Amino acid sequence: MVFHDDLVAKRQQLIEKGIDPYPYSFTTTHTLTQIRQQEQALIEKDVAVAGRLTALRQQGKQVFFADLEDFDNRIQLYLKKANFTDAIWDAILLLDIGDWVGIQGKVFKTKTGELTIWALQLTVLSKAVVRVPISKEKGEKKFYQVSDEEMLYRQRYLHWITDREARQTMVIRAKIISAIRRFMENREFLEVTTPTLELIYGGASARPFETQVNALSNQKAYLRISPELPLKKFIVGGFPKVFTICQNFRNEGVDRSHNPEFTMMEWYEAFTDYQYQMKQFEDLVSTVVKEIKGDTKFTYQDTALDFTPPWRRLTILDAILEYGKLDVNQLSDAQLAAKIKELDPEFDIPDPFSRGHAIDFLFEHLVEEHLVQPTFIMDHPLAISPLTKKKRGNPELVERFEPFVMRMEIGNAYSELTDPVEQYERLKAQRAYDAHSIKQDGVVHHPVDIDFIRAIGLGMPPTGGVGLGIDRLVILLTNQNSIRDVIAFPLLRAEDETAK
RNA sequence: GGGGGCGUAGCUCAGUCUGGUAGAGCAGCAGCCUUUUAAGCUGUUGGCCGGAGGUUCAAAUCCUCUCGCCCUCACCA
C-alpha cells in the first residue's frame, strides 16, 4: 500500500483526540509573500496564513520552530506550548513534514533577525498519510531533493510539492497562453472551438489515435491531429479572423520534443498571405517573449537568443545551399538520390522519385541543426505541402514558412490553397504518394475529406493560416530541456503495479 | 526498433569491477535541549537490492530473459 502505517496511525490519533484532520475551510488574511512584502507594517500584527509544513525543529519540550510553505514563499513559524491548549499541543506533536496547517498568530522577528510568525492558534488542514519527501534547503542549495525523473513525471504533484520552480514552469506556461490570447484579441481575432473527435482526420501528416462512437453504431472516429480543416470552414462561413488553442493527438514517436498529445495554436486570417503572416508571427512571438522575459532577447541554456523582429528569412533551397553546399536546382534526380543515399544508406527512396521529398530530406539532414536563432524557412516544395498555394512565379514551390528556434520547428504557415478544384487534385496526389507508406505500415495516412473540399468549393477568400507549437515555445521561455517538463502530465508507459 | 546509462530504506546515495549473506545521511521512532533555521546531541525501527530464471557451497554483485525511466540514433515522407 502507498500509505505509511505510522502516518495513518497519527491520523487516527488526531481523530481520537477530537481533531478533524480534514476540515472544510480556513480563512487566511495574507499569503506568505504578502507578509514578506508588508513586513514593516505587519510586525506585531495578527495574521492568518496557511500552507504546508516543510521543516520541524523541536527545541526542548516547550518549543518548535517550523517552516511553512505556500504557493510561492516560505516563512518560519514559532510554536510555544504555553500558547496552546493541551489538545492542540498534542496535535502539534503528531504533525509531520508535508502536513497542511492554518496558523493564526503575530508577525515578529527572532533574535537572529528571521521574520517569523508566532503561532497562537493552529488548525490542522490536512494530515498526509503518504510521506512527503521534502528537501532541505539552505539559501539556494537543496539537500535530499527528489531526483528520480520517473517519479517527478509520474507523480507530477510530488514534483510541484517539492520544487517551487516546477510550479513556476506551469505559471509561465499559463502566462504565455494568456499573452497569446491578449495579442490575438487585440487584433480582433475570434477564439473558436473545433472538434477533438472527428470522423475524418486531416490538416497534417501524422498517424491518428483511433476510437469508436458507441451511440453511432460503433462508428470509427479519430482524435484530431490538427484543427486546420475546421478552422478553414470558419473562414468559408464568413468569420474573417479566427484562432484556437487546442490539444492535438499524433500517434507517433515520443521523445524530448514530442508528446503524443500537445498544445497547438492556429489562426486563420482572410485576405492575407504568408508574407503578412510571417510578420504577424514574429510580432506575436516577440511580444510574448518580451512580456515574459522583459526583453526580446534572453538566454536559453547558454545560448543567447534574439527574437527582435525582423527574423531571418531564408528559402528552403537557399538554406540547403548555405548549410549543405548543395544547389538543388543544378542536380538531377539521380544526383539527389545519390546524395540521400550518402547521407543515409538505409533511407528507402520512394518510387517514383519525388524531388519535393528529396528537398525535405536534405533540409532535415543538412540544415535543421544549424537553425538556432529565430529563422523563417520558406518556399517549400509543392509535393510536401498539399494545402498551400503555389508560389507566385514558381509553380514547383509553395508559399509556406516554418519558424525555427534552437533547431526546433515551432510553427508552420501557408498562403492557404483556396482553389477547390486544385485542392481536390492535390489531396488525391498526396494520397497516391501515401501508397508508399501504406506498404510500410498498412495505414492510410490521408483520407480525402470531401466535406472540406465542398466547403472551400463554396468559396474561400484568400487566407493566411498559421500554426504555433505552444509547448515548444514554453520549453524555450522556461529554459527547460524536454516537452515533458512543460506538459503537466506527460504520457508515460503504464506502471506495472504487480512488480512493486 | 538499434546503441548507451540507470533502477538498493519514505528521500539522497555508497556497496557491483575483485560474489561471503546490506550500509550512511536525512525523514520516522524514544530521549535531551525554552529563539532554532540543512538546528544539535544520544539511542533506535525501516530494504525479497525493479521482476523472473540460471551459475555457485554462497548472488545486490556474475550470466540470461523481462519491466520501467533517461540519453542517443532511427521512425515520425
Coordinates of C-alpha atoms (C1' of nucleotides) in Angstrom, one line a residue:
Chain A
M1 CA 0.0 0.0 0.0
V2 CA 1.1 3.5 -0.7
F3 CA 0.2 4.7 2.8
H4 CA 2.7 4.8 5.6
D5 CA 1.4 3.0 8.6
D6 CA 2.8 5.4 11.2
L7 CA 1.2 8.3 9.4
V8 CA -2.2 6.5 9.1
A9 CA -1.9 5.9 12.9
K10 CA -1.3 9.6 13.5
R11 CA -4.3 10.4 11.5
Q12 CA -6.3 8.1 13.7
Q13 CA -4.9 9.5 16.9
L14 CA -5.9 13.0 15.7
I15 CA -9.4 11.8 15.2
E16 CA -9.5 10.2 18.6
K17 CA -8.3 13.4 20.2
G18 CA -11.3 15.2 18.6
I19 CA -9.3 17.0 15.9
D20 CA -10.6 16.8 12.4
P21 CA -7.5 16.2 10.2
Y22 CA -9.5 17.1 7.1
P23 CA -11.6 20.2 7.9
Y24 CA -13.8 22.2 5.5
S25 CA -12.2 25.6 5.3
F26 CA -9.8 28.1 6.7
T27 CA -9.7 31.8 6.3
T28 CA -6.4 33.5 5.7
T29 CA -5.6 37.2 5.8
H30 CA -2.3 37.1 3.9
T31 CA -0.2 35.0 1.6
L32 CA 3.4 34.5 2.8
T33 CA 4.6 36.7 0.0
Q34 CA 2.3 39.5 1.2
I35 CA 3.7 39.1 4.7
R36 CA 7.2 39.4 3.4
Q37 CA 6.3 42.4 1.3
Q38 CA 4.5 44.2 4.1
E39 CA 6.9 43.2 6.8
Q40 CA 7.3 46.6 8.3
A41 CA 3.6 47.2 8.6
L42 CA 2.8 43.8 9.9
I43 CA 5.3 43.4 12.7
E44 CA 3.4 42.7 16.0
K45 CA 0.2 42.4 14.0
D46 CA -2.2 39.5 13.9
V47 CA -2.3 37.4 10.7
A48 CA -3.8 34.2 9.5
V49 CA -1.8 32.1 7.0
A50 CA -2.0 28.6 5.6
G51 CA 0.5 26.2 4.0
R52 CA 2.4 23.0 4.0
L53 CA 5.0 22.2 6.7
T54 CA 8.4 21.8 5.2
A55 CA 10.6 21.6 8.3
L56 CA 10.1 20.9 12.0
R57 CA 12.8 21.9 14.5
Q58 CA 11.9 21.0 18.1
Q59 CA 13.7 23.0 20.7
G60 CA 13.2 21.3 24.1
K61 CA 9.9 20.3 25.4
Q62 CA 8.2 23.6 25.1
V63 CA 9.1 25.0 21.7
F64 CA 9.0 24.2 18.0
F65 CA 10.3 26.1 15.0
A66 CA 8.7 25.1 11.8
D67 CA 8.8 26.2 8.1
L68 CA 5.6 26.8 6.4
E69 CA 5.4 27.0 2.6
D70 CA 2.6 28.3 0.4
F71 CA 2.4 28.7 -3.3
D72 CA 5.4 30.9 -3.8
N73 CA 7.0 31.6 -0.5
R74 CA 8.2 30.1 2.8
I75 CA 8.2 31.5 6.3
Q76 CA 9.2 30.4 9.7
L77 CA 6.7 29.6 12.5
Y78 CA 7.3 29.7 16.2
L79 CA 5.2 27.4 18.3
K80 CA 5.3 27.5 22.1
K81 CA 3.4 25.1 24.3
A82 CA 2.1 27.8 26.6
N83 CA 0.2 29.4 23.8
F84 CA -1.9 26.3 23.1
T85 CA -4.5 24.1 24.8
D86 CA -3.2 20.6 25.7
A87 CA -5.4 19.1 22.9
I88 CA -3.8 21.3 20.2
W89 CA -0.3 20.8 21.6
D90 CA -0.9 17.1 21.4
A91 CA -1.9 17.6 17.8
I92 CA 1.2 19.5 17.1
L93 CA 3.2 16.6 18.4
L94 CA 1.5 14.5 15.7
L95 CA 2.4 16.8 12.8
D96 CA 4.9 15.7 10.2
I97 CA 6.6 17.4 7.3
G98 CA 4.1 17.6 4.4
D99 CA 1.1 18.3 6.5
W100 CA -1.1 21.3 5.8
V101 CA -1.8 23.7 8.7
G102 CA -3.5 27.0 9.2
I103 CA -1.9 29.4 11.6
Q104 CA -3.2 32.5 13.4
G105 CA -0.5 34.5 15.1
K106 CA 1.7 37.5 15.3
V107 CA 4.4 38.6 13.0
F108 CA 7.8 39.1 14.7
K109 CA 11.5 38.8 14.3
T110 CA 13.6 36.3 16.1
K111 CA 16.8 37.5 17.8
T112 CA 18.7 36.3 14.7
G113 CA 16.5 38.6 12.6
E114 CA 14.4 35.9 10.9
L115 CA 10.9 37.0 10.0
T116 CA 8.6 34.6 11.9
I117 CA 5.0 34.1 12.8
W118 CA 4.4 33.4 16.4
A119 CA 1.6 30.9 16.3
L120 CA -1.3 31.4 18.7
Q121 CA -3.8 29.1 17.0
L122 CA -3.1 26.1 14.9
T123 CA -5.6 24.3 12.7
V124 CA -4.7 21.0 11.1
L125 CA -5.8 21.4 7.4
S126 CA -4.7 18.0 6.1
K127 CA -2.8 15.1 7.6
A128 CA -0.6 13.5 4.9
V129 CA -0.6 9.7 5.1
V130 CA 2.0 9.3 2.3
R131 CA 5.4 10.5 3.4
V132 CA 6.2 13.7 1.6
P133 CA 9.9 13.8 0.5
I134 CA 10.5 17.5 1.0
S135 CA 14.1 18.5 0.6
K136 CA 16.1 20.7 3.0
E137 CA 17.4 23.9 1.8
K138 CA 20.0 26.4 2.8
G139 CA 19.8 29.5 0.7
E140 CA 19.9 28.3 -2.9
K141 CA 21.3 24.9 -2.0
K142 CA 18.9 22.0 -1.8
F143 CA 19.5 18.7 0.0
Y144 CA 17.9 15.4 -0.4
Q145 CA 15.8 16.8 -3.3
V146 CA 13.9 14.1 -5.2
S147 CA 15.9 13.5 -8.4
D148 CA 14.2 10.4 -9.7
E149 CA 12.9 11.8 -13.0
E150 CA 10.5 9.0 -13.4
M151 CA 8.9 9.8 -10.1
L152 CA 8.8 13.5 -11.0
Y153 CA 7.0 12.8 -14.2
R154 CA 4.6 10.1 -13.0
Q155 CA 3.8 11.9 -9.8
R156 CA 3.9 15.5 -11.0
Y157 CA 2.1 16.7 -7.9
L158 CA 5.1 15.4 -6.0
H159 CA 7.3 17.4 -8.3
W160 CA 5.3 20.5 -7.6
I161 CA 5.3 19.9 -3.9
T162 CA 9.0 19.5 -3.7
D163 CA 10.1 22.1 -6.3
R164 CA 8.9 25.6 -6.4
E165 CA 10.5 26.0 -9.8
A166 CA 8.4 23.3 -11.3
R167 CA 5.3 25.2 -10.1
Q168 CA 6.7 28.3 -11.7
T169 CA 7.0 26.5 -15.1
M170 CA 3.3 26.0 -15.0
V171 CA 2.7 29.6 -14.1
I172 CA 4.8 30.8 -17.0
R173 CA 3.0 28.4 -19.3
A174 CA -0.3 29.9 -18.3
K175 CA 1.1 33.5 -18.8
I176 CA 2.3 32.6 -22.2
I177 CA -1.1 31.3 -23.3
S178 CA -2.7 34.3 -21.7
A179 CA -0.4 36.7 -23.5
I180 CA -1.1 35.0 -26.8
R181 CA -4.9 35.4 -26.3
R182 CA -4.5 39.0 -25.4
F183 CA -2.4 39.6 -28.6
M184 CA -5.0 37.9 -30.8
E185 CA -7.9 39.6 -29.2
N186 CA -6.3 43.0 -29.5
R187 CA -6.2 42.2 -33.2
E188 CA -9.8 41.3 -33.2
F189 CA -9.4 37.6 -33.7
L190 CA -12.3 35.4 -32.5
E191 CA -11.4 32.3 -30.4
V192 CA -13.3 29.3 -31.6
T193 CA -13.5 25.6 -30.6
T194 CA -13.0 22.8 -33.1
P195 CA -13.9 19.1 -32.6
T196 CA -11.4 16.8 -30.8
L197 CA -13.3 13.8 -32.1
E198 CA -13.5 13.6 -35.8
L199 CA -14.7 11.0 -38.3
I200 CA -12.1 12.1 -40.8
Y201 CA -8.8 13.5 -39.7
G202 CA -6.7 15.9 -41.7
G203 CA -4.6 19.1 -41.8
A204 CA -1.3 17.4 -41.0
S205 CA 0.7 14.3 -42.0
A206 CA 0.5 12.2 -38.9
R207 CA -1.0 8.9 -37.8
P208 CA -4.1 9.3 -35.7
F209 CA -5.4 7.7 -32.5
E210 CA -8.5 5.7 -33.3
T211 CA -11.6 5.2 -31.2
Q212 CA -15.3 4.5 -31.9
V213 CA -18.6 6.1 -31.0
N214 CA -20.9 3.6 -29.4
A215 CA -24.1 5.6 -30.0
L216 CA -23.4 5.8 -33.7
S217 CA -23.3 2.1 -34.3
N218 CA -19.7 2.0 -33.3
Q219 CA -18.7 4.5 -35.9
K220 CA -15.0 4.7 -36.2
A221 CA -13.6 8.0 -35.1
Y222 CA -10.2 9.7 -34.6
L223 CA -8.7 12.2 -32.3
R224 CA -7.8 15.5 -34.0
I225 CA -4.3 15.6 -35.5
S226 CA -4.8 19.3 -36.4
P227 CA -7.5 21.9 -36.2
E228 CA -6.7 23.2 -39.7
L229 CA -9.7 22.0 -41.7
P230 CA -12.4 23.0 -39.3
L231 CA -10.8 26.4 -38.9
K232 CA -10.9 26.9 -42.7
K233 CA -14.5 26.1 -42.6
F234 CA -15.0 29.0 -40.2
I235 CA -13.3 31.2 -42.9
V236 CA -15.6 29.8 -45.5
G237 CA -18.5 30.5 -43.2
G238 CA -17.7 34.2 -43.1
F239 CA -15.5 34.6 -40.0
P240 CA -12.5 36.6 -41.2
K241 CA -10.2 36.2 -38.2
V242 CA -10.3 33.1 -36.1
F243 CA -7.9 31.2 -33.8
T244 CA -7.9 28.2 -31.5
I245 CA -5.7 26.8 -28.8
C246 CA -6.2 23.1 -28.6
Q247 CA -4.7 19.7 -27.9
N248 CA -3.6 17.7 -31.0
F249 CA -3.0 14.0 -30.9
R250 CA -0.5 12.2 -33.0
N251 CA 0.2 8.5 -32.7
E252 CA 3.9 8.7 -33.4
G253 CA 7.3 8.8 -31.8
V254 CA 7.8 10.1 -28.3
D255 CA 10.9 12.0 -27.4
R256 CA 12.2 15.2 -25.9
S257 CA 10.3 17.4 -28.2
H258 CA 7.3 15.1 -29.0
N259 CA 4.4 14.1 -26.7
P260 CA 1.5 12.2 -28.2
E261 CA -0.8 14.9 -27.0
F262 CA 0.4 18.5 -27.4
T263 CA -0.9 22.0 -27.4
M264 CA -1.2 23.9 -30.7
M265 CA -2.4 27.3 -31.6
E266 CA -3.6 28.0 -35.0
W267 CA -5.1 31.1 -36.6
Y268 CA -6.6 32.0 -40.0
E269 CA -7.0 35.4 -41.4
A270 CA -8.9 36.2 -44.5
F271 CA -7.4 38.5 -47.2
T272 CA -3.8 37.9 -46.1
D273 CA -0.9 35.9 -47.4
Y274 CA 2.1 34.2 -45.9
Q275 CA 4.3 37.3 -46.1
Y276 CA 1.8 39.2 -44.0
Q277 CA 1.6 36.3 -41.5
M278 CA 5.3 36.0 -41.2
K279 CA 5.4 39.5 -39.9
Q280 CA 2.4 38.8 -37.6
F281 CA 4.1 35.7 -36.3
E282 CA 7.3 37.5 -35.3
D283 CA 5.2 40.2 -33.8
L284 CA 3.2 37.8 -31.8
V285 CA 6.2 35.7 -30.5
S286 CA 8.4 38.7 -29.8
T287 CA 5.6 40.4 -27.9
V288 CA 5.1 37.3 -25.8
V289 CA 8.8 36.9 -25.2
K290 CA 9.0 40.5 -24.2
E291 CA 6.1 40.1 -21.8
I292 CA 7.5 37.0 -20.2
K293 CA 11.2 37.9 -20.2
G294 CA 11.0 41.7 -20.1
D295 CA 13.1 41.8 -23.3
T296 CA 13.1 40.3 -26.8
K297 CA 16.4 38.7 -26.0
F298 CA 17.1 36.0 -23.5
T299 CA 19.4 33.1 -22.8
Y300 CA 18.2 29.6 -23.3
Q301 CA 20.6 27.0 -21.8
D302 CA 23.8 29.1 -22.5
T303 CA 22.6 30.2 -25.9
A304 CA 21.7 33.9 -26.3
L305 CA 18.6 34.1 -28.4
D306 CA 17.3 37.3 -30.1
F307 CA 13.6 37.4 -31.0
T308 CA 13.7 41.0 -32.1
P309 CA 11.9 41.4 -35.4
P310 CA 12.5 41.0 -38.2
W311 CA 13.8 37.5 -38.1
R312 CA 16.0 36.0 -40.7
R313 CA 14.1 34.8 -43.8
L314 CA 15.6 32.0 -45.8
T315 CA 14.1 29.9 -48.6
I316 CA 14.5 26.2 -48.1
L317 CA 16.7 25.9 -51.2
D318 CA 18.9 28.8 -50.1
A319 CA 19.2 27.1 -46.7
I320 CA 20.4 23.9 -48.3
L321 CA 22.8 25.8 -50.5
E322 CA 24.2 27.7 -47.5
Y323 CA 24.5 24.9 -45.0
G324 CA 24.7 21.9 -47.2
K325 CA 26.7 23.5 -50.1
L326 CA 24.2 21.9 -52.5
D327 CA 22.5 23.7 -55.3
V328 CA 19.4 21.5 -55.7
N329 CA 18.4 23.2 -58.9
Q330 CA 21.7 22.1 -60.6
L331 CA 21.3 18.5 -59.5
S332 CA 19.5 15.7 -61.4
D333 CA 17.1 13.3 -59.7
A334 CA 19.8 10.7 -59.8
Q335 CA 22.3 13.0 -58.2
L336 CA 19.8 13.9 -55.5
A337 CA 19.1 10.2 -54.9
A338 CA 22.8 9.5 -54.6
K339 CA 23.3 12.4 -52.1
I340 CA 20.4 11.0 -50.0
K341 CA 22.0 7.5 -50.0
E342 CA 25.3 9.1 -49.0
L343 CA 23.6 10.8 -46.0
D344 CA 21.5 7.8 -45.0
P345 CA 22.2 4.4 -46.7
E346 CA 19.1 3.0 -45.0
F347 CA 16.7 5.5 -46.5
D348 CA 14.0 4.0 -48.6
I349 CA 13.9 6.2 -51.7
P350 CA 10.3 6.3 -53.0
D351 CA 9.5 5.3 -56.5
P352 CA 8.6 7.3 -58.4
F353 CA 11.3 9.7 -57.2
S354 CA 10.0 12.9 -55.7
R355 CA 12.2 16.0 -55.8
G356 CA 10.0 17.6 -53.2
H357 CA 10.5 14.9 -50.7
A358 CA 14.2 14.8 -51.5
I359 CA 14.5 18.5 -50.7
D360 CA 12.6 17.9 -47.4
F361 CA 15.1 15.1 -46.6
L362 CA 18.1 17.3 -47.4
F363 CA 16.8 20.1 -45.3
E364 CA 16.3 17.9 -42.3
H365 CA 19.7 16.4 -42.6
L366 CA 21.8 19.4 -43.6
V367 CA 20.1 22.5 -42.3
E368 CA 17.9 21.9 -39.2
E369 CA 20.8 21.5 -36.8
H370 CA 22.1 25.0 -37.8
L371 CA 18.9 26.9 -37.1
V372 CA 19.5 28.3 -33.7
Q373 CA 18.3 31.9 -33.8
P374 CA 14.7 32.6 -34.8
T375 CA 14.6 31.9 -38.6
F376 CA 11.8 31.6 -41.1
I377 CA 12.4 28.8 -43.6
M378 CA 10.1 29.5 -46.6
D379 CA 9.0 28.4 -50.0
H380 CA 8.8 24.7 -49.6
P381 CA 8.4 22.1 -52.4
L382 CA 4.8 21.6 -53.6
A383 CA 4.8 17.9 -53.0
I384 CA 5.1 18.1 -49.2
S385 CA 2.6 20.9 -48.9
P386 CA -0.8 19.8 -50.2
L387 CA -2.8 22.6 -48.5
T388 CA -0.7 25.5 -49.8
K389 CA -0.9 27.9 -52.7
K390 CA 1.8 27.7 -55.3
K391 CA 4.4 30.3 -55.1
R392 CA 3.9 33.3 -57.3
G393 CA 6.4 32.9 -60.2
N394 CA 7.5 29.3 -59.3
P395 CA 4.8 26.6 -59.6
E396 CA 7.1 23.9 -58.1
L397 CA 7.2 25.7 -54.8
V398 CA 4.5 26.9 -52.4
E399 CA 4.0 29.9 -50.2
R400 CA 4.8 28.4 -46.9
F401 CA 7.0 29.2 -43.9
E402 CA 8.2 27.3 -40.9
P403 CA 9.8 29.3 -38.0
F404 CA 12.7 27.5 -36.3
V405 CA 14.4 28.3 -33.0
M406 CA 17.0 26.2 -31.2
R407 CA 16.7 23.6 -34.1
M408 CA 13.1 23.1 -33.3
E409 CA 10.2 23.8 -35.6
I410 CA 7.9 26.0 -33.6
G411 CA 5.3 26.6 -36.3
N412 CA 4.0 26.2 -39.8
A413 CA 2.1 28.6 -42.1
Y414 CA 0.7 29.0 -45.6
S415 CA -0.9 31.1 -48.1
E416 CA -3.8 28.7 -47.9
L417 CA -4.8 27.0 -51.0
T418 CA -8.3 28.2 -51.8
D419 CA -8.9 26.8 -55.3
P420 CA -11.2 23.8 -54.6
V421 CA -10.5 22.1 -57.8
E422 CA -6.8 22.2 -57.3
Q423 CA -7.2 21.3 -53.7
Y424 CA -9.0 18.1 -54.6
E425 CA -6.3 17.1 -57.0
R426 CA -3.5 17.9 -54.6
L427 CA -5.1 15.8 -51.8
K428 CA -5.6 12.9 -54.2
A429 CA -1.9 13.2 -55.3
Q430 CA -0.8 13.2 -51.6
R431 CA -2.9 10.1 -51.1
A432 CA -1.2 8.4 -54.1
Y433 CA 2.2 9.2 -52.6
D434 CA 0.9 7.6 -49.4
A435 CA 0.7 4.2 -51.2
H436 CA 4.4 4.2 -50.5
S437 CA 3.9 4.4 -46.7
I438 CA 0.8 2.2 -46.7
K439 CA 3.1 -0.6 -47.9
Q440 CA 5.3 0.1 -44.9
D441 CA 2.8 0.3 -42.1
G442 CA -0.6 -0.5 -43.6
V443 CA -2.1 2.8 -42.5
V444 CA -3.9 5.2 -44.9
H445 CA -2.4 8.5 -43.8
H446 CA -4.6 10.9 -45.7
P447 CA -8.2 10.1 -46.4
V448 CA -9.6 12.9 -48.6
D449 CA -12.1 15.0 -46.7
I450 CA -14.8 15.6 -49.2
D451 CA -16.7 17.8 -46.8
F452 CA -13.7 20.0 -46.6
I453 CA -13.5 20.1 -50.4
R454 CA -17.2 21.0 -50.6
A455 CA -16.6 23.8 -48.0
I456 CA -13.9 25.6 -50.0
G457 CA -16.0 24.9 -53.1
L458 CA -18.5 27.3 -51.6
G459 CA -15.8 30.0 -51.9
M460 CA -13.0 30.7 -49.6
P461 CA -11.4 34.1 -49.6
P462 CA -7.6 34.4 -49.8
T463 CA -6.4 33.4 -46.4
G464 CA -3.2 33.2 -44.4
G465 CA -3.1 30.3 -41.9
V466 CA -0.5 29.8 -39.1
G467 CA 0.2 27.2 -36.5
L468 CA 2.3 27.7 -33.4
G469 CA 3.5 24.9 -31.1
I470 CA 2.8 26.2 -27.7
D471 CA 4.7 23.5 -25.8
R472 CA 8.0 24.2 -27.6
L473 CA 7.6 27.9 -27.0
V474 CA 7.1 27.2 -23.4
I475 CA 10.3 25.0 -23.3
L476 CA 12.3 28.0 -24.6
L477 CA 10.8 30.5 -22.3
T478 CA 11.0 28.4 -19.2
N479 CA 14.5 27.2 -20.0
Q480 CA 13.5 23.5 -19.9
N481 CA 15.0 20.5 -21.7
S482 CA 12.1 18.5 -22.6
I483 CA 8.5 18.7 -23.6
R484 CA 7.8 16.5 -20.6
D485 CA 8.9 19.4 -18.4
V486 CA 6.3 21.8 -19.7
I487 CA 3.3 19.4 -20.1
A488 CA 1.8 18.9 -16.6
F489 CA 1.1 15.2 -17.1
P490 CA 3.1 13.8 -20.0
L491 CA 2.2 10.3 -21.2
L492 CA 4.3 7.5 -19.8
R493 CA 4.0 3.8 -20.1
A494 CA 1.6 2.2 -17.6
E495 CA 3.3 1.3 -14.3
D496 CA 3.3 -2.4 -13.5
E497 CA 1.8 -2.3 -10.0
T498 CA 2.3 -6.0 -9.5
A499 CA 6.0 -5.5 -9.9
K500 CA 6.1 -3.2 -7.0
Chain B
rG1 C1' 13.3 -0.8 -33.3
rG2 C1' 19.3 -0.2 -32.5
rG3 C1' 23.2 1.6 -29.0
rG4 C1' 24.4 3.6 -24.1
rG5 C1' 23.2 4.7 -18.9
rC6 C1' 20.2 3.9 -14.6
rG7 C1' 16.8 1.1 -11.0
rU8 C1' 19.5 -0.7 -3.3
rA9 C1' 15.2 2.0 3.1
rG10 C1' 9.9 7.3 2.5
rC11 C1' 14.1 10.7 0.0
rU12 C1' 19.5 11.3 -1.5
rC13 C1' 23.2 7.8 -2.2
rA14 C1' 27.5 4.0 -1.1
rG15 C1' 28.3 -1.2 -1.9
rU16 C1' 28.5 -4.2 -8.1
rC17 C1' 34.8 -4.2 -11.4
rU18 C1' 37.7 -8.0 -7.4
rG19 C1' 30.5 -13.0 -5.1
rG20 C1' 30.9 -14.2 1.6
rU21 C1' 24.7 -13.1 3.0
rA22 C1' 23.0 -4.9 3.1
rG23 C1' 25.3 0.4 4.9
rA24 C1' 25.4 6.1 5.6
rG25 C1' 22.9 10.9 5.8
rC26 C1' 18.0 12.9 6.1
rA27 C1' 13.0 11.6 7.4
rG28 C1' 10.5 8.2 11.3
rC29 C1' 10.5 6.4 16.4
rA30 C1' 12.4 7.0 22.0
rG31 C1' 15.0 10.6 24.8
rC32 C1' 18.0 15.6 25.9
rC33 C1' 18.0 20.8 24.6
rU34 C1' 12.7 27.3 26.1
rU35 C1' 14.9 31.9 19.6
rU36 C1' 16.3 27.4 16.1
rU37 C1' 16.8 27.6 10.7
rA38 C1' 20.5 21.7 6.2
rA39 C1' 19.3 23.1 14.2
rG40 C1' 22.4 20.0 17.6
rC41 C1' 23.3 15.6 20.8
rU42 C1' 22.3 10.1 22.4
rG43 C1' 19.8 5.7 21.1
rU44 C1' 16.8 3.1 17.5
rU45 C1' 12.9 0.9 13.8
rG46 C1' 12.8 0.6 8.3
rG47 C1' 15.0 -2.9 2.5
rC48 C1' 12.7 -10.2 -1.0
rC49 C1' 18.8 -4.7 -3.5
rG50 C1' 12.6 -3.3 -10.2
rG51 C1' 10.9 -8.6 -11.5
rA52 C1' 11.8 -13.9 -13.2
rG53 C1' 15.2 -17.7 -14.1
rG54 C1' 20.4 -19.5 -14.1
rU55 C1' 25.7 -20.4 -12.4
rU56 C1' 27.7 -21.2 -7.4
rC57 C1' 28.7 -24.1 -1.1
rA58 C1' 27.3 -18.8 -1.3
rA59 C1' 24.5 -13.5 -5.7
rA60 C1' 22.6 -6.5 -4.7
rU61 C1' 27.3 -8.1 -7.0
rC62 C1' 28.4 -12.9 -12.5
rC63 C1' 25.0 -14.8 -16.8
rU64 C1' 20.1 -14.9 -19.5
rC65 C1' 15.3 -13.0 -20.0
rU66 C1' 11.9 -9.2 -18.6
rC67 C1' 9.6 -4.3 -16.7
rG68 C1' 10.3 0.9 -16.2
rC69 C1' 12.9 5.7 -16.7
rC70 C1' 16.7 8.8 -19.1
rC71 C1' 20.2 9.9 -23.2
rU72 C1' 21.1 8.9 -28.3
rC73 C1' 20.2 7.2 -33.4
rA74 C1' 16.2 5.5 -36.4
rC75 C1' 10.9 6.1 -37.3
rC76 C1' 7.5 10.4 -37.5
rA77 C1' 7.5 11.2 -46.0

